[in-house]
Coordinates of C-alpha atoms in Angstrom, one line a residue:
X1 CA -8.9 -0.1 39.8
X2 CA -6.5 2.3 41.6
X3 CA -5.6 5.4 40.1
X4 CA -3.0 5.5 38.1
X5 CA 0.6 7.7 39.8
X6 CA 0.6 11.2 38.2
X7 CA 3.6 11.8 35.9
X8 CA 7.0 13.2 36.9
X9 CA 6.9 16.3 37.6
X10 CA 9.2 17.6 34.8
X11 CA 6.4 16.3 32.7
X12 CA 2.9 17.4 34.4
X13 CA 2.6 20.9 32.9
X14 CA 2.7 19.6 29.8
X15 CA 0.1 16.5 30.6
X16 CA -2.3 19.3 32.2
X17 CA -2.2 21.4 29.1
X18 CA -3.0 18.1 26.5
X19 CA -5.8 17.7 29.1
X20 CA -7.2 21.0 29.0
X21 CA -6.8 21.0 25.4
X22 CA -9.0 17.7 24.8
X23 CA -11.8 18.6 27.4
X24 CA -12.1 21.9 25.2
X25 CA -11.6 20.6 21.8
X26 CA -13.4 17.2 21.5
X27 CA -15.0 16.4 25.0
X28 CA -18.7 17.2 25.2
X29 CA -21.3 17.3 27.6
X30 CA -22.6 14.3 26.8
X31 CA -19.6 12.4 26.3
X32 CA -18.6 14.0 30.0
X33 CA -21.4 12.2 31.0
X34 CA -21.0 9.0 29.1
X35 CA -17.5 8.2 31.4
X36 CA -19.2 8.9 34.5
X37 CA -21.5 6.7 33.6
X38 CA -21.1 2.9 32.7
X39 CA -21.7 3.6 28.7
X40 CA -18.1 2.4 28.0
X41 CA -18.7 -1.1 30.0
X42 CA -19.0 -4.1 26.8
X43 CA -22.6 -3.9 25.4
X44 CA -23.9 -5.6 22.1
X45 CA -24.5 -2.9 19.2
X46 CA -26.8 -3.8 16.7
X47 CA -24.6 -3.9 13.8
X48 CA -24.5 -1.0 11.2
X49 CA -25.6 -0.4 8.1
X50 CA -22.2 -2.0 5.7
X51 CA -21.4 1.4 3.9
X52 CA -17.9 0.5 2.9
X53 CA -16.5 2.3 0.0
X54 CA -14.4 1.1 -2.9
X55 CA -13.3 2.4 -6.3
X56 CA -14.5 0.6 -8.9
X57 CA -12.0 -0.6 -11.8
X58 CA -12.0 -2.7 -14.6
X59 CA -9.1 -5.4 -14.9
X60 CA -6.5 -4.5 -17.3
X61 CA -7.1 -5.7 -20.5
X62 CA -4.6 -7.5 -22.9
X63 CA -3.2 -5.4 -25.5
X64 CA -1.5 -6.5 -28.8
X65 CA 1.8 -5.7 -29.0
X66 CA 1.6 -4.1 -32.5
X67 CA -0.5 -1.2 -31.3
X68 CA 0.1 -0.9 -28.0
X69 CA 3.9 -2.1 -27.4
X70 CA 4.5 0.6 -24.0
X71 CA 3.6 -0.4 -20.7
X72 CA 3.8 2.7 -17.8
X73 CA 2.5 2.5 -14.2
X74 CA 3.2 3.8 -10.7
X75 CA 4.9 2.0 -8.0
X76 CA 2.6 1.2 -5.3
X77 CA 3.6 -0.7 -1.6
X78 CA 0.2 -0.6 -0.2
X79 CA -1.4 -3.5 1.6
X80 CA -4.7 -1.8 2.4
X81 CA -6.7 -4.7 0.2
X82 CA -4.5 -8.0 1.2
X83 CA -6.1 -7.4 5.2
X84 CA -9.4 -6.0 4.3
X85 CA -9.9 -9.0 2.3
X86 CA -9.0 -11.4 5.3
X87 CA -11.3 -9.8 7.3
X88 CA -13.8 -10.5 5.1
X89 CA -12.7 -14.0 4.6
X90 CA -12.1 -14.3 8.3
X91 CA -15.8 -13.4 8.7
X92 CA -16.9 -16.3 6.4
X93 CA -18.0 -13.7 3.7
X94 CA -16.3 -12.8 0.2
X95 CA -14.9 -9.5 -0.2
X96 CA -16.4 -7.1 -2.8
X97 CA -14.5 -7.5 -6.2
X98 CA -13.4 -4.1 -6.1
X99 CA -12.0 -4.6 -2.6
X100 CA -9.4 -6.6 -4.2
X101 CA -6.3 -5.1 -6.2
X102 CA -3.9 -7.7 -6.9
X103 CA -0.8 -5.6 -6.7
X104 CA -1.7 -5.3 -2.9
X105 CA -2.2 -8.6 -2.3
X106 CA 1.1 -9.5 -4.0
X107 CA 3.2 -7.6 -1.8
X108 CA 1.7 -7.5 1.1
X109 CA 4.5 -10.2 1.3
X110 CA 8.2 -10.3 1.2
X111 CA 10.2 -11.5 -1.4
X112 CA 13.9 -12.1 -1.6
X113 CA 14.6 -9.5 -4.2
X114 CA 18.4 -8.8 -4.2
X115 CA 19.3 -5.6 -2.1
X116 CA 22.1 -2.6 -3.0
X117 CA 24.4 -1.9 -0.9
X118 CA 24.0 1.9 -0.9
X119 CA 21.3 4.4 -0.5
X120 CA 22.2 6.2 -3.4
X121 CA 21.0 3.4 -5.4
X122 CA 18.0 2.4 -3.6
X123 CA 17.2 -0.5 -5.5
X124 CA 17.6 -2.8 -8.1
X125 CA 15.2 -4.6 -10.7
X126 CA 15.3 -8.8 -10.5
X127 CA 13.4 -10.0 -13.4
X128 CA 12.1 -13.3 -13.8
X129 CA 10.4 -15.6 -16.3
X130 CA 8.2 -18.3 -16.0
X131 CA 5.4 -20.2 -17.7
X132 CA 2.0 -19.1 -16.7
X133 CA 0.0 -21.6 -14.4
X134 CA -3.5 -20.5 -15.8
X135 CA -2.3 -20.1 -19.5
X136 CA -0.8 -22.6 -21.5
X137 CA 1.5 -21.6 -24.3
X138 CA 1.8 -17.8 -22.0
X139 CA 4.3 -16.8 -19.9
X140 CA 5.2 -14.9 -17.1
X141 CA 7.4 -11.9 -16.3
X142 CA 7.8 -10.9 -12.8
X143 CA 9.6 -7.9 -11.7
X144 CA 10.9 -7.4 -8.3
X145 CA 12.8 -4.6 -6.5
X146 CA 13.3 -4.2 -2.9
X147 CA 14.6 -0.8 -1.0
X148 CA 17.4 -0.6 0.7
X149 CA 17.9 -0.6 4.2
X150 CA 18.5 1.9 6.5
X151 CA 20.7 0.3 9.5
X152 CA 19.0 1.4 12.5
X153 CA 22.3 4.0 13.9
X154 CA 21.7 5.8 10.9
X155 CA 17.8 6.7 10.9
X156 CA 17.2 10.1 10.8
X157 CA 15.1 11.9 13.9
X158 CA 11.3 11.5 13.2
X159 CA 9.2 14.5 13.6
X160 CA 5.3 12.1 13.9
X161 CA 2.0 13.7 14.3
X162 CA -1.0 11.1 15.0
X163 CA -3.7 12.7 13.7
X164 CA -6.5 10.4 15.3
X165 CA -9.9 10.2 14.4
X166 CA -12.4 10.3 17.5
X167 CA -15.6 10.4 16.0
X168 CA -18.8 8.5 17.0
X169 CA -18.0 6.3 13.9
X170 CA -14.8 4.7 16.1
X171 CA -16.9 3.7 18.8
X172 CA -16.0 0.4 18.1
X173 CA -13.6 -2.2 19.2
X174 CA -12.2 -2.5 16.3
X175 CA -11.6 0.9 15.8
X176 CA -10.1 3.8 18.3
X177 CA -9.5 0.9 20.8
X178 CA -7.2 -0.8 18.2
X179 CA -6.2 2.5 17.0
X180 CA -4.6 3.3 20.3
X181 CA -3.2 0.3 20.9
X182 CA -1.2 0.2 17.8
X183 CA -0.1 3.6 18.0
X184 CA 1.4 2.2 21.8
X185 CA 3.4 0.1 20.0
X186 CA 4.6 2.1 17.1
X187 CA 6.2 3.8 20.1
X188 CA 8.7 1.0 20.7
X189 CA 10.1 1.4 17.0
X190 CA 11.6 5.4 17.8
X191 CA 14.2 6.6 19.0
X192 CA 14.1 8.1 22.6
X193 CA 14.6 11.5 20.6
X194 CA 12.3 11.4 18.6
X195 CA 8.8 13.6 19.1
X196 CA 5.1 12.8 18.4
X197 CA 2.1 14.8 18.7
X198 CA -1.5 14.0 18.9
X199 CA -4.1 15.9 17.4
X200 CA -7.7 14.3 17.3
X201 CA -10.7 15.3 15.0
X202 CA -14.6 14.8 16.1
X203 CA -17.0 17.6 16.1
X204 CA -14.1 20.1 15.8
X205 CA -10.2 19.4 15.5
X206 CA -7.6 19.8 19.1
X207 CA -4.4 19.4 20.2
X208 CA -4.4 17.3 22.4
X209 CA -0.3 16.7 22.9
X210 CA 2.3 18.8 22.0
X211 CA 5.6 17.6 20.5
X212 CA 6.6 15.0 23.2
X213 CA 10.1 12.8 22.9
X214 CA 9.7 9.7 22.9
X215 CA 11.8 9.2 26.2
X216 CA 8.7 10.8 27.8
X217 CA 7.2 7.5 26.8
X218 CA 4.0 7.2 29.6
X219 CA 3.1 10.9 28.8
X220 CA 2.5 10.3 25.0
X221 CA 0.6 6.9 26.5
X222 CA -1.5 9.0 28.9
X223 CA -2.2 11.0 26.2
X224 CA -3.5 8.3 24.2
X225 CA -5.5 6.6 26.6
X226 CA -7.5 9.3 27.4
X227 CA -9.5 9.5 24.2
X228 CA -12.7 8.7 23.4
X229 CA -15.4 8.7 20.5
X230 CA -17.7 11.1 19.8
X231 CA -19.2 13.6 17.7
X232 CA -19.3 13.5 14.0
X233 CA -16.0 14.4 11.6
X234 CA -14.4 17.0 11.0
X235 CA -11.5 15.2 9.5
X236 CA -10.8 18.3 6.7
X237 CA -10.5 20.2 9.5
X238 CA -8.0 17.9 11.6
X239 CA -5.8 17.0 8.4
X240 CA -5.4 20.9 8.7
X241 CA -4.5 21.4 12.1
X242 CA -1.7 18.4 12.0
X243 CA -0.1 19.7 9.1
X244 CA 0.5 23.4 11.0
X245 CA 2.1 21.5 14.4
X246 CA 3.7 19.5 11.7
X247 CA 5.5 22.6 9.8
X248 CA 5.7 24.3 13.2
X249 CA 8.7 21.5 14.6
X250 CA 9.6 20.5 11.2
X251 CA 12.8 18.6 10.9
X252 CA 14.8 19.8 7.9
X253 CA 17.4 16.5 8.1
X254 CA 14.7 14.5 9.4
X255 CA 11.7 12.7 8.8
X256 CA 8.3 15.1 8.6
X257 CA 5.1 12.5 8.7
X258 CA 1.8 12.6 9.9
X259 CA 0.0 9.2 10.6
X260 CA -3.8 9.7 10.1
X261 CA -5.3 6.8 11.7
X262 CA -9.3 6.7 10.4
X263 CA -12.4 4.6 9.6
X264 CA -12.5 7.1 6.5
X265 CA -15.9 8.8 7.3
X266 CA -15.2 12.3 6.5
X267 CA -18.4 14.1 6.8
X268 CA -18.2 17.8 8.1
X269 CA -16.1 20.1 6.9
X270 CA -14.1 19.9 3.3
X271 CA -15.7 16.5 2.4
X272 CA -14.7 16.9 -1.5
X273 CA -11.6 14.4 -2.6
X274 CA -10.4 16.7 -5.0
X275 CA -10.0 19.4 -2.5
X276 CA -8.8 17.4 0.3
X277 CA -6.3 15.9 -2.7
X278 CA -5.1 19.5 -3.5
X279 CA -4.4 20.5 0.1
X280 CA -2.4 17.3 0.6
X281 CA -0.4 18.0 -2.3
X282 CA 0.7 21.1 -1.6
X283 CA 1.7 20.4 2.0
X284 CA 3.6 17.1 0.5
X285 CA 5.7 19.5 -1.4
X286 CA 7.0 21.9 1.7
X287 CA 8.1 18.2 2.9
X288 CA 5.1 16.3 5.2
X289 CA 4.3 13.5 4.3
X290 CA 0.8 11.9 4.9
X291 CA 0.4 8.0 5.8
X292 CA -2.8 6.5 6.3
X293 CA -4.0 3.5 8.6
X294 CA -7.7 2.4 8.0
X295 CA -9.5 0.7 11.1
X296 CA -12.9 -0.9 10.9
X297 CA -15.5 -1.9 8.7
X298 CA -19.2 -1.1 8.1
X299 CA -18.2 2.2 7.3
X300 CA -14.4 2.4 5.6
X301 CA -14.0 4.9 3.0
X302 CA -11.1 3.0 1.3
X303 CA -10.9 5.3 -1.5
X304 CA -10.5 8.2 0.3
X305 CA -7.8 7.0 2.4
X306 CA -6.1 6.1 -1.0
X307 CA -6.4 9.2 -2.3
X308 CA -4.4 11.0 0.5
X309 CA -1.8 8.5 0.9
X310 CA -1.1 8.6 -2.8
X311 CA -1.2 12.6 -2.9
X312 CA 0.4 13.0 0.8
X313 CA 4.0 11.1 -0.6
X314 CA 2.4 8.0 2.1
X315 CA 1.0 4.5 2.3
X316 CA -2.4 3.0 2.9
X317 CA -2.5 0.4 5.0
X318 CA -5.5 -1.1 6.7
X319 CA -5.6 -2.6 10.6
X320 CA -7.8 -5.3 11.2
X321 CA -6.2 -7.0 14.1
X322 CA -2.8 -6.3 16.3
X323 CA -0.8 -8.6 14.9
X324 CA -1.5 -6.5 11.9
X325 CA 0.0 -3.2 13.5
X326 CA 2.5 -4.9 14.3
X327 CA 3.6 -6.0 11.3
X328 CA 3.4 -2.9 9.6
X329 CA 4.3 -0.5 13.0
X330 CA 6.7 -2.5 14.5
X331 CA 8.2 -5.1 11.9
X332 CA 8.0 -2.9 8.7
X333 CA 8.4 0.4 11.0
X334 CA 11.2 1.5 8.6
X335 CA 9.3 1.1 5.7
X336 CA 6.3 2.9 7.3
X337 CA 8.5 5.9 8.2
X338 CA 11.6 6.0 6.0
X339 CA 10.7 7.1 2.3
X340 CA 14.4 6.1 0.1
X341 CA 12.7 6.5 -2.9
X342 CA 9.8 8.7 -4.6
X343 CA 8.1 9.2 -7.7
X344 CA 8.9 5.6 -8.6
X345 CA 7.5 4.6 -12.1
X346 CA 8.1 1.5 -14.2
X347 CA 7.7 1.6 -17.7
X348 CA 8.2 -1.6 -20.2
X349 CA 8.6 -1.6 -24.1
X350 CA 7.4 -5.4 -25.6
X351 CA 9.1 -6.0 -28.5
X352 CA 6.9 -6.9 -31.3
X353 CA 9.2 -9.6 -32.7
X354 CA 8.5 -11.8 -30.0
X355 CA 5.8 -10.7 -27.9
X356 CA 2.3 -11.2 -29.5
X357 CA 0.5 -9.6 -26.5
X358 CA 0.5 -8.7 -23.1
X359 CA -1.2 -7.6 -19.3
X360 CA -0.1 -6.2 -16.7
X361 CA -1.8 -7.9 -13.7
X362 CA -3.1 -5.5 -11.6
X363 CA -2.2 -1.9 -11.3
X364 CA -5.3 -0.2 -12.3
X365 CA -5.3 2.4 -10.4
X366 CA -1.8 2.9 -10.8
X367 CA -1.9 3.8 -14.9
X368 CA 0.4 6.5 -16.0
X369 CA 0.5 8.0 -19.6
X370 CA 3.0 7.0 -21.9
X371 CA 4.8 11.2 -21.0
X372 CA 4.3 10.8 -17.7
X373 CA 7.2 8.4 -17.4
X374 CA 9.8 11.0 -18.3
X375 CA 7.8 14.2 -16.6
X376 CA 9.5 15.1 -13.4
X377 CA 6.3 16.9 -12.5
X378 CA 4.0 13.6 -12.5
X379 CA 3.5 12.2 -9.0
X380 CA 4.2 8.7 -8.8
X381 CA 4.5 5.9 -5.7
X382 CA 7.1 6.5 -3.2
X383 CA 9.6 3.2 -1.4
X384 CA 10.6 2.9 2.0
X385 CA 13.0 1.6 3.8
X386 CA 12.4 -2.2 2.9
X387 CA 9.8 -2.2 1.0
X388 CA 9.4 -4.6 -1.9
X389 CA 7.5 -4.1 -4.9
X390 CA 6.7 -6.8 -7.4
X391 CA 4.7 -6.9 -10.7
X392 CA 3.6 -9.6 -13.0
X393 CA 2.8 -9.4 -16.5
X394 CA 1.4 -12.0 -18.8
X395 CA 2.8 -12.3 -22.2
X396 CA 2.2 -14.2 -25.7
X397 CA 4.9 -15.2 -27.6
X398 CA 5.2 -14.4 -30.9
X399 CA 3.6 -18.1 -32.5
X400 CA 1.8 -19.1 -29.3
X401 CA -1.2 -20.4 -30.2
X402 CA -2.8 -18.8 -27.1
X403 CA -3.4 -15.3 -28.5
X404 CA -6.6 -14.1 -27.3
X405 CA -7.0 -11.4 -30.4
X406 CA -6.8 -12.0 -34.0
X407 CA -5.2 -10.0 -36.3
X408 CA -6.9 -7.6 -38.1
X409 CA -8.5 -8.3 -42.2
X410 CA -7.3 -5.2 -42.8
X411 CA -4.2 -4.4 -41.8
X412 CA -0.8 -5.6 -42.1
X413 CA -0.1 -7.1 -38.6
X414 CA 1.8 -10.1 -40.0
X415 CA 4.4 -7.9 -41.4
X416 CA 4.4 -5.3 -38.6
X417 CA 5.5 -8.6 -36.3
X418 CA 8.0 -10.0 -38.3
X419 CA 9.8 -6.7 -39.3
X420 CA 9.1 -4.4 -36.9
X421 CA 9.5 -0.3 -37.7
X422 CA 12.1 0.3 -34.5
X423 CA 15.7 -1.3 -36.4
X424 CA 16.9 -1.7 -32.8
X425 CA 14.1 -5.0 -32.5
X426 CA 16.1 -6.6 -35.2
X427 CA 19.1 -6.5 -33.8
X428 CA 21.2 -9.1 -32.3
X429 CA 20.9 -8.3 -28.7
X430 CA 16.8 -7.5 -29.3
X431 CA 16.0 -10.7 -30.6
X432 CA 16.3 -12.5 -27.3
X433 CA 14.3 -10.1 -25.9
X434 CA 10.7 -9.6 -24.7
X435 CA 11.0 -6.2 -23.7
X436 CA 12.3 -3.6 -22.0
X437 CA 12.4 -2.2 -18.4
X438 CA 13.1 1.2 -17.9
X439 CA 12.6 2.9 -13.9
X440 CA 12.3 6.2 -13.0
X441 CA 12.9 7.4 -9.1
X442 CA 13.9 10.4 -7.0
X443 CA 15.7 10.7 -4.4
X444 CA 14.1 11.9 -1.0
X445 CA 15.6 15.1 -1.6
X446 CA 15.5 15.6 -5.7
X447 CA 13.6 17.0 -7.9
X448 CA 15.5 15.3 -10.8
X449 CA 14.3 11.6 -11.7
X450 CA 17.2 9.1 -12.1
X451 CA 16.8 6.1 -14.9
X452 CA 17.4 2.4 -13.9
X453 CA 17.4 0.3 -17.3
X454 CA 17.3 -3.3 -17.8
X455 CA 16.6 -5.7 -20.6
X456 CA 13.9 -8.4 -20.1
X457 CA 15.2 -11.5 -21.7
X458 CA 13.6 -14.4 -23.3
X459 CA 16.0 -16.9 -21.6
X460 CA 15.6 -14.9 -18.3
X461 CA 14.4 -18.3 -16.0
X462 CA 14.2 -18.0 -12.6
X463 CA 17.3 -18.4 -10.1
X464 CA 17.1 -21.3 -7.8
X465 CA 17.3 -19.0 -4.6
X466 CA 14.1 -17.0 -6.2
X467 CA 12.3 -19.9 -7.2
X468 CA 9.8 -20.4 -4.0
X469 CA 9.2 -16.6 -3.9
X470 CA 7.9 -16.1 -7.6
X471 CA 6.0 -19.9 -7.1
X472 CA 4.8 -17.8 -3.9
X473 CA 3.6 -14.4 -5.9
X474 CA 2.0 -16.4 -8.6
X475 CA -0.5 -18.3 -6.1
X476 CA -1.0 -14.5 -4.6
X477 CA -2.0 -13.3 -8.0
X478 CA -3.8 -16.0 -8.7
X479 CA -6.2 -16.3 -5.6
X480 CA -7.0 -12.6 -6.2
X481 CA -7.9 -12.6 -9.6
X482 CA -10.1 -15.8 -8.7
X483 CA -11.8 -13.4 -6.2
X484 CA -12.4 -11.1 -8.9
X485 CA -14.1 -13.2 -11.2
X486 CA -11.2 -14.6 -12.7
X487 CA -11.8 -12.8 -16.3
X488 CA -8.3 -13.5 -17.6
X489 CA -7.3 -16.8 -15.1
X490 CA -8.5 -19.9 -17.5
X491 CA -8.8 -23.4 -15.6
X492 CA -7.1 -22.3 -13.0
X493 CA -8.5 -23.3 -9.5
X494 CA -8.7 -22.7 -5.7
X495 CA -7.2 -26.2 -5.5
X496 CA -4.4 -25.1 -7.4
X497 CA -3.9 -21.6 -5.8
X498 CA -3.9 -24.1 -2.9
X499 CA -1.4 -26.5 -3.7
X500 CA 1.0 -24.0 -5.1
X501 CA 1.0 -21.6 -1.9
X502 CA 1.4 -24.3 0.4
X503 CA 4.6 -25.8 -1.5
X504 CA 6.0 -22.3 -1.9
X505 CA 5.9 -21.2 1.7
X506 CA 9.4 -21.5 2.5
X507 CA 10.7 -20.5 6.2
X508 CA 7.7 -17.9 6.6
X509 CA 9.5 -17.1 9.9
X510 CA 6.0 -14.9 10.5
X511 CA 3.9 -17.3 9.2
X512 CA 2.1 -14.9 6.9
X513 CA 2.4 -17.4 4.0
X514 CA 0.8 -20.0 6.4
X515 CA -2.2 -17.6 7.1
X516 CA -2.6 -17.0 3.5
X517 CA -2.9 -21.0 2.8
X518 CA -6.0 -21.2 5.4
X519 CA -7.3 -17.6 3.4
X520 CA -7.7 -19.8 0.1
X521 CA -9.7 -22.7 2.6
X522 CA -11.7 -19.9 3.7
X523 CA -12.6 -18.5 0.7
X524 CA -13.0 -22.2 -0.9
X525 CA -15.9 -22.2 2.2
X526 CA -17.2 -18.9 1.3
X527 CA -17.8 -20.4 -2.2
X528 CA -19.3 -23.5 -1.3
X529 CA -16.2 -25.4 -2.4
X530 CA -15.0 -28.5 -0.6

């Protein structure tokens, strides 16, 4: 093909000097000599050895009431399992159970959660009850919030450095390809004043563009299309280098974020978690934050990539196709970029008078101490723009005959339920109630936690403009704890998950809820189910 015109001149200096950077910093001798030659032209690869990494958990496990009656966990808006989990399922094969966290596949969707109308209070809870589909004589609390909006005039400049991982691990389609393909179209979500940098990692750590506005649009694209794999990772090393041309242009009334984009394969250089964790942290506090998009499989250090989102005030998400970058690049851009909310923890007190026993579905990784709710110095799961958050916990009443625990020979549960110590459960107002809801959250620019309280009533129902979105959840929460094992899930079936999802899917103007019907076929294939 011809080659392509050179840029304008008012922007060729600074397209020779990203050049001269990359050939220096990442470009060997033998990659030199892989683009002169054909070794980029399609060519089967044997496939690798599947070295996929996930944290194990164990599912939460129900908890009486009586010993136990305070709930507290983080927030958490990552998505990273819901589309590693259809790849898998894409690819005919289960996903590992530990793949699967159900608080991701829950809101990888949207739900309808009612929205304030002012930043300063960035959301609101919706609470819902319902009875369980896999437990009879259970029920169901779901708890929704979605963050607010930011109208597009009132953004705030973004200060972006993609920090790009070009190692001979992303020599993949699947991987840098995609990689720079979404990052193309994250472009088309900024504002022409905003600036992104590129600095790539491989055998050592460059620069390869310096703070470009976006108005200088087929520069930043030169940039990107220039790359390619090689070399192992020096990803500590990178992580390092984005931070300092982060701080360098920082924004102080704008947004400071780097966007690691990564298989996960961090092998040369600071290669401990808990040290990578520590640096992350500190640089989160002088305000840069750290996202983190995971491509490819085979080799997809998921853990890792949690960590540092977690610690870096970020999300994890995981790109397995384009459609999937631009969901959460170009449709969800605001919620990607815009943090409204941080250190967002939920913590519920069941009342003992009516609630037998509980569990929280999912969360596991998100656990909090009891003291950590009210301890400003606890990290805890930041909301974007947008972003909804939803969990589900599944309760006994108090004379259900459903309880999975017995009470104890000797002790004196039976009168612990029926007068409970606390003389607020015995009052009028408590004894409607299953519990409590209390939420913590900073503002992006506090240090001081504000409280969001909210009583969870017995006789809460379910609104009739809610109704298809928690039918919708449920089937979510269901299909992934079938994919777990389904410890806790009863009779419930992949035929029901089914049925449920499909007449719950509403307007799905994206179709997302349509794809996740044929994800329950595929994984009724996978299991040999017909």
């Amino acid at each position: 093909p011809p080659p392509a015109p050179p840029p304008p001149a008012s922007t060729q200096a600074s397209a020779q000097a990203s050049g001269a950077l990359l050939q220096e910093a990442v470009v060997t001798g033998s990659l030199r000599r892989q683009r002169e030659s054909a070794a980029y032209a399609p060519q089967v690869v044997a496939p690798a050895e599947n070295r996929d990494q996930f944290e194990h958990f164990d599912v939460n496990p129900v908890k009486r009431t009586v010993d136990e009656p305070v709930s507290t966990f983080s927030a958490d808006v990552d998505t990273a399992s819901y589309s590693f989990v259809r790849r898998q399922l894409n690819d005919g094969v289960l996903p590992p159970a530990d793949a699967v966290r159900v608080e991701e596949m829950v809101n990888y969707f949207d739900y309808a959660w009612p929205v304030p109308g002012s930043r300063e209070t960035p959301f609101r809870p919706t609470i819902a009850v319902t009875d369980s589909p896999w437990g009879e004589g259970r029920k169901l609390v779901h708890i929704g919030i979605k963050g607010f909006e930011i109208p597009a005039a009132r953004r705030p400049d973004v200060n972006l450095v993609l920090l790009l991982d070009v190692s001979g691990s992303m020599n993949s389609p699947d991987k840098l390809p995609l990689a720079q393909r979404s990052m193309a179209l994250l472009l088309d979500s900024l504002k022409p004043t905003d600036t992104v940098a590129i600095v790539v990692y491989a055998g050592a750590a460059g620069q390869v563009l310096a703070p470009t506005p976006v108005r200088e649009k087929q520069v930043i694209l030169e940039a990107l299309n220039s790359l390619r794999p090689g070399g192992s990772t020096a990803g500590a090393a990178g992580i390092q280098l984005a931070y300092e041309l982060a701080e360098r242009n920082f924004r102080k009334q704008g947004v400071n974020r780097i966007l690691l984009a990564t298989d996960g394969d961090f092998n040369v250089g600071i290669t401990d978690r808990e040290a990578l964790k520590s640096f992350v942290e500190r640089e989160r506090n002088k305000g840069v934050y750290l996202s983190v998009l995971g491509f490819g499989e085979g080799n997809y250090r998921d853990e890792m990539a949690q960590t540092l989102a977690q610690n870096g005030n970020g999300v994890a998400a995981y790109i397995d196709t384009l459609n999937e970058a631009r969901k959460v690049l170009v449709e969800q851009a605001g919620a990607a970029l815009f943090t409204i909310a941080k250190d967002v923890k939920l913590q519920v007190e069941f009342n003992p008078a009516t609630v037998a026993e509980y569990r929280l579905v999912g969360y596991e990784s998100r656990a909090l101490n009891r003291e950590d709710f009210n301890n400003d110095k606890v990290d805890a799961g930041d909301i974007g723009a947008g972003h909804t958050v939803t969990a589900i916990y599944e309760i006994t009443p108090v004379g259900s005959t459903a309880r999975l625990i017995d009470d104890r020979r000797y002790g004196n549960d039976g009168a612990r339920a029926a007068a409970p110590a606390r003389s607020e459960a015995t009052t009028p107002a408590a004894s409607d109630e299953y519990g409590y809801l209390k939420i913590r959250y900073k503002l992006p620019d506090s240090t001081h936690s504000r409280l969001i309280e909210a009583p969870i009533r017995a006789g809460a129902g379910v609104p009739d403009s809610l109704r298809q979105d928690v039918r919708f959840s449920t089937a979510v929460a269901g299909f992934a704890q079938l994919l777990r094992g389904g410890r806790y899930t009863g009779a419930l079936t992949y035929e029901d998950v089914l049925r449920e999802a499909q007449a719950s899917r509403g307007a799905d103007e994206f179709g997302y809820r349509a794809e996740f019907v044929q994800l329950v076929r595929r994984a009724m294939q996978a299991r040999g189910i017909r």
